[in-house]
Short mmCIF file of N, CA and C in Angstrom, two decimals:
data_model
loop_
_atom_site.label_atom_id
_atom_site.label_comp_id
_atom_site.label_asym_id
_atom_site.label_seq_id
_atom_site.Cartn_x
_atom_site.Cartn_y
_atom_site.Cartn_z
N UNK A 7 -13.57 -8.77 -5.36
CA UNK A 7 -12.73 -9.73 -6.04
C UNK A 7 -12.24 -10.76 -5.02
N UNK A 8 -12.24 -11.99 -5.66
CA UNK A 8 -11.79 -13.50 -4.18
C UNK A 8 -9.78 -13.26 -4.24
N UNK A 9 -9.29 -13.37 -3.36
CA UNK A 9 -8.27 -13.08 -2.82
C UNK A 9 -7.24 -13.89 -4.00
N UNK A 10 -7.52 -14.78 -4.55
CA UNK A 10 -6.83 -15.93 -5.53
C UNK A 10 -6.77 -14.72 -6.66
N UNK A 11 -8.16 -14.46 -7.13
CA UNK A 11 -7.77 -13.62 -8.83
C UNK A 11 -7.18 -12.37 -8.49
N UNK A 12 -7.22 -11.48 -7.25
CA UNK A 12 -6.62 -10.62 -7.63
C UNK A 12 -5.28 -10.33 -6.96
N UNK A 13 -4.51 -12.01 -6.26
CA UNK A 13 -3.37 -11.96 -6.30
C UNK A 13 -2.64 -12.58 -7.89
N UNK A 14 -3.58 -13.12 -8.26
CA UNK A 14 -3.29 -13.31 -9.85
C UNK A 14 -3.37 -12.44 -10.32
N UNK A 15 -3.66 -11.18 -10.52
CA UNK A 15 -4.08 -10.11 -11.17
C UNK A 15 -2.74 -8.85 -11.00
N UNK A 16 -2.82 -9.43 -9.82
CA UNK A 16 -1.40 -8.05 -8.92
C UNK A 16 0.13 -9.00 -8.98
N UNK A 17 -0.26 -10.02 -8.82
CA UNK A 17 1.14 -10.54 -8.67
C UNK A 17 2.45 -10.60 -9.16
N UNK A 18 2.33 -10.64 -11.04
CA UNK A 18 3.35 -9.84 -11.73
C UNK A 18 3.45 -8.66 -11.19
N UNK A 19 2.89 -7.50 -11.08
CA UNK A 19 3.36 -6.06 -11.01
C UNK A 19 3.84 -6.01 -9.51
N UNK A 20 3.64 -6.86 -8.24
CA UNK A 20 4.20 -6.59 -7.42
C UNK A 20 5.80 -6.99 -7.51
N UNK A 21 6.18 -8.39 -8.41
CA UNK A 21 7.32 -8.87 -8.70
C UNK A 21 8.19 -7.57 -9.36
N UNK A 22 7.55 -7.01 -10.19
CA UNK A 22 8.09 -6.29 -11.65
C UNK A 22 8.58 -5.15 -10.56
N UNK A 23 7.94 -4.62 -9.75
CA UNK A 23 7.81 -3.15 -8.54
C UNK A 23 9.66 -3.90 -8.16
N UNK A 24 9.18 -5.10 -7.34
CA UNK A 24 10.43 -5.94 -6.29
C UNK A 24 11.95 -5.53 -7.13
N UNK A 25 11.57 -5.86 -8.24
CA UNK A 25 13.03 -6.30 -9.17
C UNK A 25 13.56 -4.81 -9.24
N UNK A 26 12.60 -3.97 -8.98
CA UNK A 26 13.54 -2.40 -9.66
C UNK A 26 13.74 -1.55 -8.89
N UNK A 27 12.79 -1.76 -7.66
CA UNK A 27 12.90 -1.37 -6.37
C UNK A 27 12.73 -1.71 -4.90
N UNK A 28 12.99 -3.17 -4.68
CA UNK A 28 13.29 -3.81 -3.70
C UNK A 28 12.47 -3.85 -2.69
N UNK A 29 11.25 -3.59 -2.79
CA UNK A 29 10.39 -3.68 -1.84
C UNK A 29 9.37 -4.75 -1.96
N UNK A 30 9.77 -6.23 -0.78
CA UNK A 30 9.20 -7.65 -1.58
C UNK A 30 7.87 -7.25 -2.07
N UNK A 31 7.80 -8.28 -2.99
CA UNK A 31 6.20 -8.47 -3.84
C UNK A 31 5.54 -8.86 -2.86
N UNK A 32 6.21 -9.98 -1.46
CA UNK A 32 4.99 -10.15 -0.78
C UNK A 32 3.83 -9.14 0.22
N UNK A 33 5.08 -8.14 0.82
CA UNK A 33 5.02 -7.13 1.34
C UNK A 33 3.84 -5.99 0.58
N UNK A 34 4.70 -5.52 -0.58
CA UNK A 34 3.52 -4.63 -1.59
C UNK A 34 1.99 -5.73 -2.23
N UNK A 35 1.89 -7.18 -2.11
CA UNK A 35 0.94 -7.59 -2.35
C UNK A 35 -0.29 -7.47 -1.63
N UNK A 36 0.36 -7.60 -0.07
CA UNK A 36 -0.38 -8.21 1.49
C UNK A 36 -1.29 -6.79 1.59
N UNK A 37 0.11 -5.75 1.64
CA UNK A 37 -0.40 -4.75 1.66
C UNK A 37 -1.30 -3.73 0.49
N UNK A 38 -1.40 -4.31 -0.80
CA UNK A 38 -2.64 -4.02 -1.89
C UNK A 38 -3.75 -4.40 -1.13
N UNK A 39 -3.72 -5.60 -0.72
CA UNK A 39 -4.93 -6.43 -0.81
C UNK A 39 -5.62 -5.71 0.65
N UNK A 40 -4.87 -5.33 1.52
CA UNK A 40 -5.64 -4.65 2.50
C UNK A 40 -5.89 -3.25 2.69
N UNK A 41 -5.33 -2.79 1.86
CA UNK A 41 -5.72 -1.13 1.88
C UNK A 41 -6.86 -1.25 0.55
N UNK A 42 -6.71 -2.11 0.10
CA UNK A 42 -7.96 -2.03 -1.30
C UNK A 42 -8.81 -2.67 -1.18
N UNK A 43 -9.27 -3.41 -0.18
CA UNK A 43 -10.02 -4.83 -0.03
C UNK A 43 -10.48 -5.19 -1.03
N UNK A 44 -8.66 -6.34 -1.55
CA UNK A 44 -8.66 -7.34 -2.74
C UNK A 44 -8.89 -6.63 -3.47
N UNK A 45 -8.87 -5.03 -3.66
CA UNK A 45 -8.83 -4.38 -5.36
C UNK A 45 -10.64 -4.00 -5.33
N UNK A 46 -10.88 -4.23 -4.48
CA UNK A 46 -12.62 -3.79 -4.58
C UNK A 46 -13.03 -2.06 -4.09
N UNK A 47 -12.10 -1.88 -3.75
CA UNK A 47 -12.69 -0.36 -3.11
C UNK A 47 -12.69 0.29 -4.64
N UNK A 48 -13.45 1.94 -4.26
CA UNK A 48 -13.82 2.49 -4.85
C UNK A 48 -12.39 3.62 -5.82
N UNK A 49 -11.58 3.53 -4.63
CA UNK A 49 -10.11 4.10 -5.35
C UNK A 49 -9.62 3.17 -5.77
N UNK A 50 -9.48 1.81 -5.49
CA UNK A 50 -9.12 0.89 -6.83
C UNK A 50 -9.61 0.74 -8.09
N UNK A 51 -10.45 0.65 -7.82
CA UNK A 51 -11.64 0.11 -9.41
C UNK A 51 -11.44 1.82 -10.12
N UNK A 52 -11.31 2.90 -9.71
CA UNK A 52 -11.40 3.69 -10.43
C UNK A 52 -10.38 4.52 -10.75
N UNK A 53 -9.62 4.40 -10.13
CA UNK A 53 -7.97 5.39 -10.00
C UNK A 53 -6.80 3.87 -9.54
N UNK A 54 -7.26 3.22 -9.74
CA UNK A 54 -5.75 2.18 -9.75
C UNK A 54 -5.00 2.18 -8.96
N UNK A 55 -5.43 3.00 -7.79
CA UNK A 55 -4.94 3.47 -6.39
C UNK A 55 -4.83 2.19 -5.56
N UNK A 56 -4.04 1.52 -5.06
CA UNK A 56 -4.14 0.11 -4.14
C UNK A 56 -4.16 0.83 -2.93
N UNK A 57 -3.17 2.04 -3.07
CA UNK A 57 -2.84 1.94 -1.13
C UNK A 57 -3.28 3.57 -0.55
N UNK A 58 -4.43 3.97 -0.94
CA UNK A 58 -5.04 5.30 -0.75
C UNK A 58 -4.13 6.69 -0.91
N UNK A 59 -3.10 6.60 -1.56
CA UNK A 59 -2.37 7.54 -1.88
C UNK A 59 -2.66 9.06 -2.25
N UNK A 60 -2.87 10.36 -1.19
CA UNK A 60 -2.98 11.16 -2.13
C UNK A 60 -2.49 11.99 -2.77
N UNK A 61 -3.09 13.17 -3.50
CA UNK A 61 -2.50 13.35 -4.68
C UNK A 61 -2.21 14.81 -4.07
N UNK A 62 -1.22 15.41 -3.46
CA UNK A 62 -0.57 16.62 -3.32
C UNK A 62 -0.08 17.69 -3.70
N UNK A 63 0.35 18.39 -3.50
CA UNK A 63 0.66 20.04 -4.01
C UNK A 63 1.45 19.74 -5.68
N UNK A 64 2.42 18.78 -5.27
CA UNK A 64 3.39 18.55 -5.68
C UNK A 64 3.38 17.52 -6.68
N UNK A 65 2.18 16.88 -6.33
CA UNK A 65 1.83 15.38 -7.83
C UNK A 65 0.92 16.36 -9.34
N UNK A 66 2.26 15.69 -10.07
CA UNK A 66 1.74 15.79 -11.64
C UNK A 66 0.86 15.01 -12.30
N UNK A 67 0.61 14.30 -11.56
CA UNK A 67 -0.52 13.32 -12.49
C UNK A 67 -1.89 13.50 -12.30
N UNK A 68 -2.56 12.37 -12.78
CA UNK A 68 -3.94 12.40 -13.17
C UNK A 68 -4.81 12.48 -11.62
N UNK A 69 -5.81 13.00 -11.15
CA UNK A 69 -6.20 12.71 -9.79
C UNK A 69 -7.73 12.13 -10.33
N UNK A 70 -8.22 11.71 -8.73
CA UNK A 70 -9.87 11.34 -8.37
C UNK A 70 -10.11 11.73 -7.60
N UNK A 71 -11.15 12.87 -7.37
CA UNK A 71 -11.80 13.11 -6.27
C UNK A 71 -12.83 12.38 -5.67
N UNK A 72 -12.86 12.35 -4.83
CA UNK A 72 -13.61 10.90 -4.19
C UNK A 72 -13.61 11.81 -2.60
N UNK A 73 -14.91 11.12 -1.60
CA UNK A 73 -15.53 11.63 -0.54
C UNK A 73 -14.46 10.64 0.61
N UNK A 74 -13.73 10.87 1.36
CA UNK A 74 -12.66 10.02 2.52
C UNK A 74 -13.11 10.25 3.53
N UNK A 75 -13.24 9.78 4.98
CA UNK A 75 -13.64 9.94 5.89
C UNK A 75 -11.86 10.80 7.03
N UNK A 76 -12.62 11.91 7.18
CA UNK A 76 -10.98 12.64 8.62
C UNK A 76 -11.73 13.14 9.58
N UNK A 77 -10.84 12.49 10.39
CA UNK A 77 -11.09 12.85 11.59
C UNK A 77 -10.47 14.61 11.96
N UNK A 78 -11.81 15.84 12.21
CA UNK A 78 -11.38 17.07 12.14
C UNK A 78 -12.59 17.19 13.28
N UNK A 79 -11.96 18.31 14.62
CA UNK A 79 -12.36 18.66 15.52
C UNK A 79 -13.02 17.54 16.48
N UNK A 80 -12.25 16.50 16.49
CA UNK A 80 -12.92 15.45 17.22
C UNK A 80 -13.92 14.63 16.93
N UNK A 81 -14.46 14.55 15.71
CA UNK A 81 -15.34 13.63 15.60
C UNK A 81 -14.74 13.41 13.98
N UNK A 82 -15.68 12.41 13.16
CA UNK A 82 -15.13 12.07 11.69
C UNK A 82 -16.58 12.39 11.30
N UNK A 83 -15.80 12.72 9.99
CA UNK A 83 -16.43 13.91 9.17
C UNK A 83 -15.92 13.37 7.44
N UNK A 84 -16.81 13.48 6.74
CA UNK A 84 -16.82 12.91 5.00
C UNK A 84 -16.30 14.25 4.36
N UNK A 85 -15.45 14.32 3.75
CA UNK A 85 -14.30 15.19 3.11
C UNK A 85 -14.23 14.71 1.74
N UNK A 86 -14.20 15.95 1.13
CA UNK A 86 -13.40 15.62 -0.30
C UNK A 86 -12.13 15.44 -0.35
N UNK A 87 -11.58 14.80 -0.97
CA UNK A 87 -10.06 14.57 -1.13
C UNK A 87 -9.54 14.48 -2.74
N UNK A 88 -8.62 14.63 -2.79
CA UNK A 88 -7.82 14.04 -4.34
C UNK A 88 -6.80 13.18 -4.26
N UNK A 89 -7.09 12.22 -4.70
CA UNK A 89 -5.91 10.93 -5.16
C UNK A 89 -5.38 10.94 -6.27
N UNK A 90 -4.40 9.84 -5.98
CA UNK A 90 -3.14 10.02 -7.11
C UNK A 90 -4.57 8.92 -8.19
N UNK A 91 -4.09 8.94 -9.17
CA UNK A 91 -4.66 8.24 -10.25
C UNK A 91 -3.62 7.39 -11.17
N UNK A 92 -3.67 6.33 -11.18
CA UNK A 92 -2.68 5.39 -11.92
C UNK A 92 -3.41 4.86 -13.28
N UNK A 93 -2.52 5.09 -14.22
CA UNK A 93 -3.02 4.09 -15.51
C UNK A 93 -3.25 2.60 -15.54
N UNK A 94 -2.33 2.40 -14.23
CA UNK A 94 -2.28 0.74 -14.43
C UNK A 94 -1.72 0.35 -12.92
N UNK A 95 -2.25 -1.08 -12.17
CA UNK A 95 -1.65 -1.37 -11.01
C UNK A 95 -0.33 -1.17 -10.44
N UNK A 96 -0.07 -1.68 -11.91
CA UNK A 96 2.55 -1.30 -11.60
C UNK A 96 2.21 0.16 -11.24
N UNK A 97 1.70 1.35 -11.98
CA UNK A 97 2.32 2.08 -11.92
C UNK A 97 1.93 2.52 -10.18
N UNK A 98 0.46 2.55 -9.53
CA UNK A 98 0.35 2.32 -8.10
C UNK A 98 1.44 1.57 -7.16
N UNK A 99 1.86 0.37 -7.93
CA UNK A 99 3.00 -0.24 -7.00
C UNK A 99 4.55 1.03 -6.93
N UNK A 100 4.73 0.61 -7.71
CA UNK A 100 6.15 1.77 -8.31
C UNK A 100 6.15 3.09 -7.58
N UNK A 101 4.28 3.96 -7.41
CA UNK A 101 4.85 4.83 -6.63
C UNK A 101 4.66 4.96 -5.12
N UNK A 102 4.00 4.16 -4.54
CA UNK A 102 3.60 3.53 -3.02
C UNK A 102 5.46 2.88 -2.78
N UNK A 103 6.34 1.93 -3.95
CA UNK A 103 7.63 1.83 -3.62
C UNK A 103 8.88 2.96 -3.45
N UNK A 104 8.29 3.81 -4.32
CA UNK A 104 9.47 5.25 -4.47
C UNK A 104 8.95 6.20 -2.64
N UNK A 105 8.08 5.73 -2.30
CA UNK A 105 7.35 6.78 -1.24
C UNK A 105 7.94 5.81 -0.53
N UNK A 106 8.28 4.68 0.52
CA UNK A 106 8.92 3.86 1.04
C UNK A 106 10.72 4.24 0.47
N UNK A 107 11.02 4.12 -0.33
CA UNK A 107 13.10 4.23 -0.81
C UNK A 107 13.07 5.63 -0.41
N UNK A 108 12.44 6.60 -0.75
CA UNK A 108 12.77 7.78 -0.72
C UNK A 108 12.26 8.56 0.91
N UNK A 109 11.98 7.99 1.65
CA UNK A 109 11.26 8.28 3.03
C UNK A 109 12.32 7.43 4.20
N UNK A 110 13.30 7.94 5.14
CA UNK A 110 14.35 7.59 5.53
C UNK A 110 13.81 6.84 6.64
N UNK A 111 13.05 7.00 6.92
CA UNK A 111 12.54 6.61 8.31
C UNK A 111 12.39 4.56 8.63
N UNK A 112 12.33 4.77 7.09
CA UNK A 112 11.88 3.08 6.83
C UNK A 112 13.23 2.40 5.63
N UNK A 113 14.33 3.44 6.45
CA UNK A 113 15.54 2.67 5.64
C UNK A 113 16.11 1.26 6.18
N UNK A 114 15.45 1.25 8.04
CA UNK A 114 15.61 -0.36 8.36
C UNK A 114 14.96 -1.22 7.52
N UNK A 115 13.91 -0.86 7.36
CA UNK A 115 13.30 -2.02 6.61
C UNK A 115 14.08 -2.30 5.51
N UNK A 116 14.63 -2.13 4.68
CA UNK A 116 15.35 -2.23 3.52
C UNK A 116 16.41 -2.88 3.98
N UNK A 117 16.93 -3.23 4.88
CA UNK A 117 17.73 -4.16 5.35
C UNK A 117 16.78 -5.71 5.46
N UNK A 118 15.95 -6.27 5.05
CA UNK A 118 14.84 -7.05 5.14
C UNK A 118 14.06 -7.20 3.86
N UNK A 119 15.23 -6.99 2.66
CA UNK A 119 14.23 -7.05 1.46
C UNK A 119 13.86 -8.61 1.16
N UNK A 120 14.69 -9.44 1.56
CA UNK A 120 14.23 -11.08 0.88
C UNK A 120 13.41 -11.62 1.92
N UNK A 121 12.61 -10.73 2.89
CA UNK A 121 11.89 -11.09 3.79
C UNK A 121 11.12 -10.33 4.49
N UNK A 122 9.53 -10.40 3.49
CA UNK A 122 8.08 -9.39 3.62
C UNK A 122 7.86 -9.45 5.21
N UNK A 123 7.59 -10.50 5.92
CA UNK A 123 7.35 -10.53 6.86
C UNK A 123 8.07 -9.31 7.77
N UNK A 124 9.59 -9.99 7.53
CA UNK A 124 10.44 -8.81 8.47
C UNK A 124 10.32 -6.96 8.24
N UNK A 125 10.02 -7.17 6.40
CA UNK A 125 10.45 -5.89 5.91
C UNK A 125 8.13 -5.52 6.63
N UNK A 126 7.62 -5.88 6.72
CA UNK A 126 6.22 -5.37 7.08
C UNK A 126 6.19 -4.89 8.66
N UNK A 127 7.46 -5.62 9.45
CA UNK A 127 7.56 -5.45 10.97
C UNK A 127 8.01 -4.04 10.72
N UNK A 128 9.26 -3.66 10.31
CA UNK A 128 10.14 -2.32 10.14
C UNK A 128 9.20 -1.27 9.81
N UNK A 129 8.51 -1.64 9.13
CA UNK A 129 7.77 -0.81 7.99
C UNK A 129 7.08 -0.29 9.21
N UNK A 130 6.20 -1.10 9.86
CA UNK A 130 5.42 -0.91 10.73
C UNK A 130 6.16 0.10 11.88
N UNK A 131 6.77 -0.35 12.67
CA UNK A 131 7.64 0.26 13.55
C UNK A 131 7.70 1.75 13.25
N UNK A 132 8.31 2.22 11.87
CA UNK A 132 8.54 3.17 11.73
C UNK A 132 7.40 4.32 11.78
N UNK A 133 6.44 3.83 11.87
CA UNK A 133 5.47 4.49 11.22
C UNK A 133 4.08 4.51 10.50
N UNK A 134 4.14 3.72 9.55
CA UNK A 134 3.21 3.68 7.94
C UNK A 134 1.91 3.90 8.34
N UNK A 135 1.56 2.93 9.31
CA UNK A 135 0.12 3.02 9.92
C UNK A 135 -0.02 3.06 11.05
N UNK A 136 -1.37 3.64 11.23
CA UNK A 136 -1.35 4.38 12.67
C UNK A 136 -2.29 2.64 13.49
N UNK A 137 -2.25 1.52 12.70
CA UNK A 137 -3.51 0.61 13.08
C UNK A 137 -1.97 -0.04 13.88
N UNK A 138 -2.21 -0.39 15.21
CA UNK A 138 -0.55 -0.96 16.00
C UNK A 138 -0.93 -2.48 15.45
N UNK A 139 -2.08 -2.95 14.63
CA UNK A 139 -2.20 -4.41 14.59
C UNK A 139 -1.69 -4.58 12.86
N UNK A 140 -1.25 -3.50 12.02
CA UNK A 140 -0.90 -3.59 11.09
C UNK A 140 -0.45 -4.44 10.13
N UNK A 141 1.03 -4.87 10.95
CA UNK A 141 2.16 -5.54 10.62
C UNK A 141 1.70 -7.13 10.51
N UNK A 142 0.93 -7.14 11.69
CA UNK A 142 0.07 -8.72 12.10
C UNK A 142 -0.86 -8.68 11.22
N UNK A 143 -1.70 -7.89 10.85
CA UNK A 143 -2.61 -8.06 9.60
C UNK A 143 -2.25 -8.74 8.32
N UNK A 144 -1.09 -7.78 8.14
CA UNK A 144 -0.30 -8.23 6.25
C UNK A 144 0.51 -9.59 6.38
N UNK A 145 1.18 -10.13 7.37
CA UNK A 145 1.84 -11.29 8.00
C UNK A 145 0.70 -11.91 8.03
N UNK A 146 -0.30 -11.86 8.37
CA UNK A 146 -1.54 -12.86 8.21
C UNK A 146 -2.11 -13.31 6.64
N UNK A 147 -2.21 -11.75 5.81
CA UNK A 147 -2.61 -12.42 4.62
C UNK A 147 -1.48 -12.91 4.01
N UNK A 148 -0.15 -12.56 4.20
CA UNK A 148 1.29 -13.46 3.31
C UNK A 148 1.16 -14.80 3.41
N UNK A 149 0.69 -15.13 4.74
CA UNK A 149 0.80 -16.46 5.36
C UNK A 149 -0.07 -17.47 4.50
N UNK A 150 -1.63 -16.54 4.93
CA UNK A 150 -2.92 -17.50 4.47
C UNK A 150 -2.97 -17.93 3.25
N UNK A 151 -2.25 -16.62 2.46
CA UNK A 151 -2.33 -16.73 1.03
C UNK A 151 -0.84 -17.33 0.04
N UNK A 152 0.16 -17.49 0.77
CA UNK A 152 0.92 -18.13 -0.12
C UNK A 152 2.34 -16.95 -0.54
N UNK A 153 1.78 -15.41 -0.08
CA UNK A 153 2.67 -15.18 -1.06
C UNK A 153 4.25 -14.51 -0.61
N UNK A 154 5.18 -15.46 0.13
CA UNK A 154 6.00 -15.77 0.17
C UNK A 154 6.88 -15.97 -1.53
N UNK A 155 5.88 -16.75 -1.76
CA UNK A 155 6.58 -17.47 -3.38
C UNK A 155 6.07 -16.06 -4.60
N UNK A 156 5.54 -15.17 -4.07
CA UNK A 156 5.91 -13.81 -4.89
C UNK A 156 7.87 -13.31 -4.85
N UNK A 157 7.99 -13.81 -3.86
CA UNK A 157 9.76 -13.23 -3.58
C UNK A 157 10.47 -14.18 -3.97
N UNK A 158 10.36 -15.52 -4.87
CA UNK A 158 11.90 -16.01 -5.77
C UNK A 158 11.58 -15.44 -6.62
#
């Protein structure tokens, strides 16, 4: 999918996510679009999954098993896994946002809600991803792509 339709596509539900749980639309957009590349991976298109979420001891919902690549005994190795499964993009946003409010570690960031950029630095810092170029990644697509103007 070209980066235009499926920030058209995501862009309400990242707003709709923002308004109820404060984590900017630009922030949860930047970061759809790069854990899903633009909604094209194989846990998007089929489990509504944006941000590879999986599906644990403890998740009630619908799963996908799908083949993930882990790194086990030193080399990487193709694994089965189970993911969360979403009916619909919001509901992927909503719970990638409750896993951020409810995870303390990234309560700085929440001091940085009217500002993805800042709230993607914190985010980063704390943790989220193990890639140290992360934060600079999603700050790159907010930038290229406009969506700043996801957060009035």
């Amino acid at each position: 999918m070209i980066p235009e339709d499926f920030i058209a596509l995501i862009g309400p539900a990242a707003q709709a996510s923002a308004a109820r749980n404060l984590v900017p639309a630009s922030f949860t957009a930047a970061d759809a679009a790069l854990e899903s590349g633009w909604g094209s991976s194989g846990l998007a298109q089929q489990a509504k999954n944006l941000f590879g979420i999986k599906a644990g001891h403890n998740w009630g919902g619908n799963v996908l098993k799908m083949n993930t690549r882990a790194y086990i005994n030193h080399e990487w190795v193709m694994v089965e896994a189970q993911f969360r499964s979403y009916p619909d993009w919001q509901g992927s946003m909503d719970d990638h946002a409750q896993f951020l409010l409810t995870n303390p570690r990234y309560n700085h960031a929440f001091e940085h809600v009217g500002d993805g950029e800042r709230f993607a630095q914190e985010v980063a810092k704390a943790g989220y991803a193990t890639d140290p170029a992360y934060a600079r990644k999603l700050i790159s697509i907010m930038r290229s792509h406009g969506l700043s103007s996801l957060d009035v």
